[in-house]
C-alpha positions as MATLAB code, in Angstrom:
seq = 'XXXXXXXXXXXXXXXXXXXXXXXXXXXXXXXXXXXXXXXXXXXXXXXXXXXXXXXXXXXXXXXXXXXXXXXXXXXXXXXXXXXXXXXXXXXXXXXXXXXXXXXXXXXXXXXXXXXXXXXXXXXXXXXXXXXXXXXXXXXXXXXXXXXXXXXXXXXXXXXXXXXXXXXXXXXXXXXXXXXXXXXXXXXXXXXXXXXXXXXXXXXXXXXXXXXXXXXXXXXXXXXXXXXXXXXXXXXXXXXXXXXXXXXXXXXXXXXXXXXXXXXXXXXXXXXXXXXXXXXXXXXXXXXXXXXXXXXXXXXXXXXXXXXXXXXXXXXXXXXXXXXXXXX';
ca = [
      28.091  -11.199  -29.417;
      30.038  -10.247  -32.360;
      30.580  -13.260  -34.216;
      32.133  -13.107  -37.511;
      28.831  -14.306  -39.320;
      26.929  -11.581  -37.700;
      24.621   -9.850  -39.857;
      24.801   -6.257  -37.970;
      28.633   -6.163  -37.332;
      27.906   -2.971  -35.381;
      25.375   -4.147  -33.133;
      26.733   -3.905  -29.458;
      28.074   -0.305  -30.415;
      24.857    0.211  -31.572;
      23.046   -1.612  -28.520;
      25.220    0.155  -26.375;
      24.010    3.556  -27.264;
      20.357    2.664  -27.903;
      20.886    1.835  -23.957;
      21.232    5.114  -22.713;
      18.213    6.861  -24.565;
      17.314   10.619  -23.760;
      14.626   11.255  -21.418;
      14.175   14.377  -23.028;
      14.016   13.491  -26.853;
      12.014   10.536  -25.489;
       9.242   13.294  -23.962;
       9.731   14.624  -27.576;
       8.790   12.101  -29.965;
       5.529   10.979  -27.566;
       4.020   14.401  -27.568;
       4.950   14.205  -31.541;
       2.688   10.807  -31.806;
       0.099   12.464  -29.592;
       0.222   16.069  -31.490;
      -0.169   13.981  -34.482;
      -3.112   11.878  -33.450;
      -5.016   15.116  -32.400;
      -4.477   16.640  -35.181;
      -6.017   13.931  -37.468;
      -9.292   13.830  -34.952;
     -11.061   16.791  -36.332;
     -10.285   15.477  -39.915;
     -11.791   11.959  -39.482;
     -14.958   14.114  -37.403;
     -15.559   16.450  -40.057;
     -15.988   13.770  -42.265;
     -18.200   11.381  -40.199;
     -20.275   14.680  -39.202;
     -20.439   16.132  -42.140;
     -21.265   12.356  -43.469;
     -19.016   13.341  -47.255;
     -16.069   13.254  -48.807;
     -17.062   16.342  -50.847;
     -14.086   18.882  -50.795;
     -10.705   16.005  -50.533;
      -9.198   16.169  -53.553;
      -9.150   12.229  -55.120;
      -5.590   12.766  -55.863;
      -4.623   14.063  -52.737;
      -5.874   10.783  -50.983;
      -4.404    8.845  -53.405;
      -1.044   10.273  -53.463;
      -0.421   10.338  -49.607;
      -1.494    6.704  -49.549;
       0.800    5.764  -51.829;
       3.337    7.740  -49.913;
       2.411    6.442  -47.023;
       3.416    3.092  -48.183;
       6.721    4.466  -49.443;
       7.566    5.622  -45.493;
       6.558    2.288  -43.573;
       8.024    0.220  -46.793;
      11.369    2.719  -45.999;
      11.796    2.675  -42.706;
      11.061   -1.190  -42.067;
      13.450   -2.997  -44.812;
      16.509   -0.113  -43.409;
      19.104   -2.083  -42.082;
      19.153    0.214  -39.212;
      15.613   -1.036  -38.209;
      16.810   -4.401  -38.514;
      19.681   -3.690  -35.539;
      17.195   -1.638  -33.623;
      15.125   -4.262  -33.092;
      17.870   -6.712  -32.569;
      19.025   -4.680  -29.699;
      15.469   -5.335  -27.940;
      16.710   -8.840  -27.105;
      19.437   -7.687  -24.307;
      18.637   -3.691  -24.059;
      15.612   -2.786  -21.109;
      12.344   -2.474  -22.199;
      12.396    1.074  -22.196;
      15.187    1.529  -24.297;
      13.729   -0.812  -26.764;
      10.812    1.117  -26.874;
      12.754    4.385  -27.344;
      14.952    3.375  -30.165;
      11.755    2.113  -31.904;
      10.121    5.195  -31.206;
      11.296    6.966  -34.318;
       9.856    4.003  -36.496;
       6.293    3.801  -34.312;
       6.083    7.704  -35.540;
       6.444    6.499  -39.120;
       3.899    3.874  -38.869;
       1.135    5.439  -36.961;
       1.266    8.693  -38.730;
       0.512    6.654  -42.364;
      -2.122    4.957  -39.892;
      -4.262    8.468  -39.032;
      -3.860    9.035  -42.968;
      -5.109    5.487  -43.775;
      -8.349    6.482  -41.844;
      -8.709    9.187  -43.960;
      -8.708    6.819  -46.752;
     -10.851    4.460  -45.692;
     -13.144    7.398  -44.573;
     -13.285    8.633  -48.114;
     -14.369    5.716  -49.539;
     -16.811    4.512  -47.132;
     -18.747    8.153  -47.364;
     -18.666    8.085  -50.515;
     -20.236    5.441  -51.467;
     -22.470    5.731  -48.535;
     -23.845    9.273  -50.315;
     -23.901    8.265  -53.558;
     -26.037    4.927  -51.824;
     -28.259    7.987  -50.204;
     -29.115    9.844  -53.078;
     -29.738    7.075  -54.822;
     -32.153    5.269  -52.837;
     -33.609    9.019  -51.842;
     -32.778    8.634  -48.034;
     -30.670   12.595  -48.130;
     -29.366   14.647  -50.811;
     -25.964   13.977  -51.782;
     -23.550   17.598  -50.841;
     -22.432   17.987  -54.581;
     -25.236   16.732  -56.861;
     -25.869   13.323  -58.066;
     -23.021   13.404  -60.678;
     -20.665   13.935  -59.177;
     -21.382   12.082  -56.007;
     -21.168    8.563  -58.266;
     -18.218    9.794  -59.516;
     -16.545   10.210  -56.689;
     -17.424    6.860  -55.114;
     -16.658    5.269  -58.385;
     -13.021    7.022  -57.763;
     -12.874    5.910  -54.396;
     -12.901    2.823  -55.293;
     -10.865    2.536  -57.739;
      -8.367    4.390  -55.383;
      -8.756    1.770  -52.546;
      -8.228   -0.726  -55.323;
      -4.952    0.911  -56.348;
      -3.523    1.062  -53.023;
      -4.010   -2.016  -51.869;
      -2.327   -3.719  -55.103;
       0.384   -1.366  -54.765;
       1.090   -2.274  -51.247;
       0.737   -5.916  -51.939;
       3.674   -5.373  -54.117;
       5.617   -3.031  -51.894;
       5.424   -5.364  -49.827;
       6.293   -8.594  -51.363;
       9.449   -6.775  -52.724;
      10.179   -5.816  -49.505;
      10.139   -9.420  -47.896;
      12.131  -11.216  -51.056;
      14.722   -8.295  -51.016;
      14.784   -8.506  -46.715;
      15.243  -12.865  -46.910;
      17.175  -13.635  -50.255;
      19.309  -10.012  -51.185;
      20.226   -8.381  -47.693;
      22.867   -6.669  -49.437;
      20.453   -4.576  -51.592;
      18.729   -3.049  -48.541;
      19.675   -0.224  -48.235;
      19.582    0.553  -51.975;
      15.514   -0.017  -51.934;
      15.135    1.629  -48.751;
      16.611    4.439  -50.334;
      14.296    4.249  -53.828;
      11.369    4.388  -51.475;
      12.860    7.118  -49.612;
      12.710    9.377  -52.636;
       9.273    7.890  -53.766;
       8.273    9.433  -50.120;
       9.500   12.723  -50.965;
       8.235   12.682  -53.923;
       4.331   11.930  -53.680;
       4.455   14.323  -50.537;
       5.708   16.877  -52.184;
       3.360   16.512  -55.327;
       0.582   15.281  -52.918;
      -0.810   18.937  -51.455;
      -0.846   19.953  -55.156;
      -4.094   18.553  -55.867;
      -5.542   19.538  -52.797;
      -5.169   23.112  -53.179;
      -6.464   23.147  -55.906;
      -9.131   21.161  -55.723;
      -9.830   23.326  -52.669;
      -9.127   26.683  -54.503;
     -11.461   25.493  -56.799;
     -14.488   24.452  -54.645;
     -14.144   28.058  -53.084;
     -14.978   25.870  -49.526;
     -12.999   23.643  -47.531;
     -15.485   21.385  -47.574;
     -14.635   18.220  -45.266;
     -11.754   19.242  -45.328;
     -11.207   20.248  -41.841;
      -9.080   23.837  -40.953;
      -8.720   22.313  -37.402;
      -6.743   19.233  -38.613;
      -4.517   21.501  -40.902;
      -4.039   24.391  -38.258;
      -2.771   21.293  -35.889;
      -0.887   19.791  -38.999;
       0.883   22.552  -39.934;
       3.106   23.533  -36.822;
       4.050   19.386  -36.601;
       5.157   19.742  -40.262;
       7.210   22.918  -39.723;
       8.412   22.132  -35.909;
       9.230   18.657  -37.418;
      11.114   19.895  -40.209;
      12.996   22.178  -38.465;
      14.355   19.601  -35.923;
      15.462   17.816  -38.824;
      17.317   20.636  -40.776;
      18.962   21.342  -37.328;
      19.952   17.497  -36.656;
      21.006   16.544  -40.611;
      22.508   20.405  -41.408;
      22.727   21.546  -45.149;
      23.402   18.413  -46.080;
      21.002   16.697  -45.440;
      18.209   19.007  -47.327;
      16.792   15.880  -48.816;
      15.211   14.499  -45.720;
      13.821   17.699  -44.351;
      12.928   19.869  -47.120;
       9.853   17.617  -47.807;
       8.268   18.686  -44.107;
       9.336   22.287  -45.144;
       7.141   22.361  -48.258;
       4.155   20.267  -47.224;
       3.968   22.439  -43.829;
       4.204   25.752  -46.714;
       1.397   24.510  -48.327;
      -0.544   23.698  -45.382;
      -0.018   26.506  -44.658;
      -1.784   28.145  -47.386;
      -4.641   26.241  -47.300;
      -5.444   27.444  -43.467;
      -5.633   31.050  -45.096;
      -7.781   30.132  -48.080;
      -9.615   27.991  -45.409;
      -9.902   31.492  -43.084;
     -10.377   33.524  -46.236;
     -13.571   31.592  -47.188;
     -14.513   31.999  -43.405;
     -14.272   35.185  -43.076;
     -16.208   36.004  -46.586;
     -19.049   33.372  -45.687;
     -19.267   35.366  -42.388;
     -19.826   38.788  -44.395;
     -22.189   37.370  -47.203;
     -24.284   34.006  -46.222;
     -24.401   32.626  -49.597;
     -28.351   32.103  -50.950;
     -29.348   28.658  -50.106;
     -28.312   26.710  -53.395;
     -31.274   25.180  -55.394;
     -31.304   21.673  -56.289;
     -33.742   20.893  -59.127;
     -36.047   17.667  -57.975;
     -34.263   14.357  -58.929;
     -35.911   12.476  -62.034;
     -37.826    9.282  -61.332;
     -35.744    6.999  -63.074;
     -32.442    8.217  -60.841;
     -33.517    5.590  -58.142;
     -32.754    3.476  -60.702;
     -29.362    3.818  -61.321;
     -26.944    1.695  -60.505;
     -23.177    2.123  -59.461;
     -21.621    0.809  -62.742;
     -23.257    3.890  -64.842;
     -22.258    6.784  -62.602;
     -19.786    7.603  -65.163;
     -21.681    7.231  -68.143;
     -23.582   11.166  -67.662;
     -23.341   13.335  -70.429;
     -24.813   16.300  -68.231;
     -23.403   18.884  -68.553;
     -19.946   19.641  -66.299;
     -20.781   23.225  -65.641;
     -23.503   22.737  -63.083;
     -21.227   20.448  -60.636;
     -20.548   21.811  -57.029;
     -17.115   19.680  -57.610;
     -13.449   20.738  -58.379;
     -12.335   20.293  -61.877;
      -9.713   17.366  -60.846;
     -12.838   15.400  -60.098;
     -15.284   16.526  -62.823;
     -14.047   12.837  -64.571;
     -13.342    9.599  -64.094;
      -9.775    8.883  -61.911;
      -8.948    6.669  -64.891;
     -10.394    7.233  -67.735;
     -10.813    9.280  -70.612;
     -12.738   12.132  -71.302;
     -15.473   11.407  -73.913;
     -15.133   12.290  -77.304;
     -18.545   14.084  -78.235;
     -20.133   11.391  -79.935;
     -21.733    8.077  -78.662;
     -20.594    7.207  -75.176;
     -21.753    4.192  -73.516;
];
């Protein structure tokens, strides 16, 4: 089995280790995956029920999606992942599944977030289309709704191009330069940590500025925060202080999620004690129905009347108007 030309010289020892999986660890990993799915369902349901992406930060969606791409690339490029997959050829089915649960956890978590990404894009456009054709009024107002729809497509394009680039680079490294696979995986791991740490900052800022959660689900946050803390603490116990770079991300994410939960609870209590008056929306001009998607970003209307957070008051990749002619 361990020939001189084998690309995995430690394969027999690794397979022997994986052939005796821990039932307790297997059950915990399965429960964490079920917990992760349960934490995302309320978020999906809230966006669908409101038929709006209002309240979700564009930068939060972008950074979270990019972080997910790096996380999947990291776990797939790791030489240890190839060893675990190779061991499936000689170990039992249960041992194989147990050995790949870590990879499946990462991929399932990213898949759940990508569902949020696609819902964000779909309902941003759907809300703008409904506003244009007069089917219903948008939650945040026409101007910000059109900007969000345009930004959503930019986010999707950027994420897809980034994912395709990472896929090509990873495939070339694995096929042609396997000796640098670990280095590439480490680079992707650092990117995951950086993006995950800053991912929640725009969402915290958006929620704070809005004064309500919008389409951000409080139930989802309440389930996600304990998951982040438990996962981070378990990694802390396993890796120790020397492995701080692996678990610090989850503790920081859990801290920001806990802050959002406190904001959401405070906003709910305030709304319960002091129900806000129904907002008065001016009637749409008739020429609003003739707006095209290409013109969503050309408005000169004051941002002060917008119901959207400051990080979503301008196009994602655009610049501020100079104050003179701006078509």
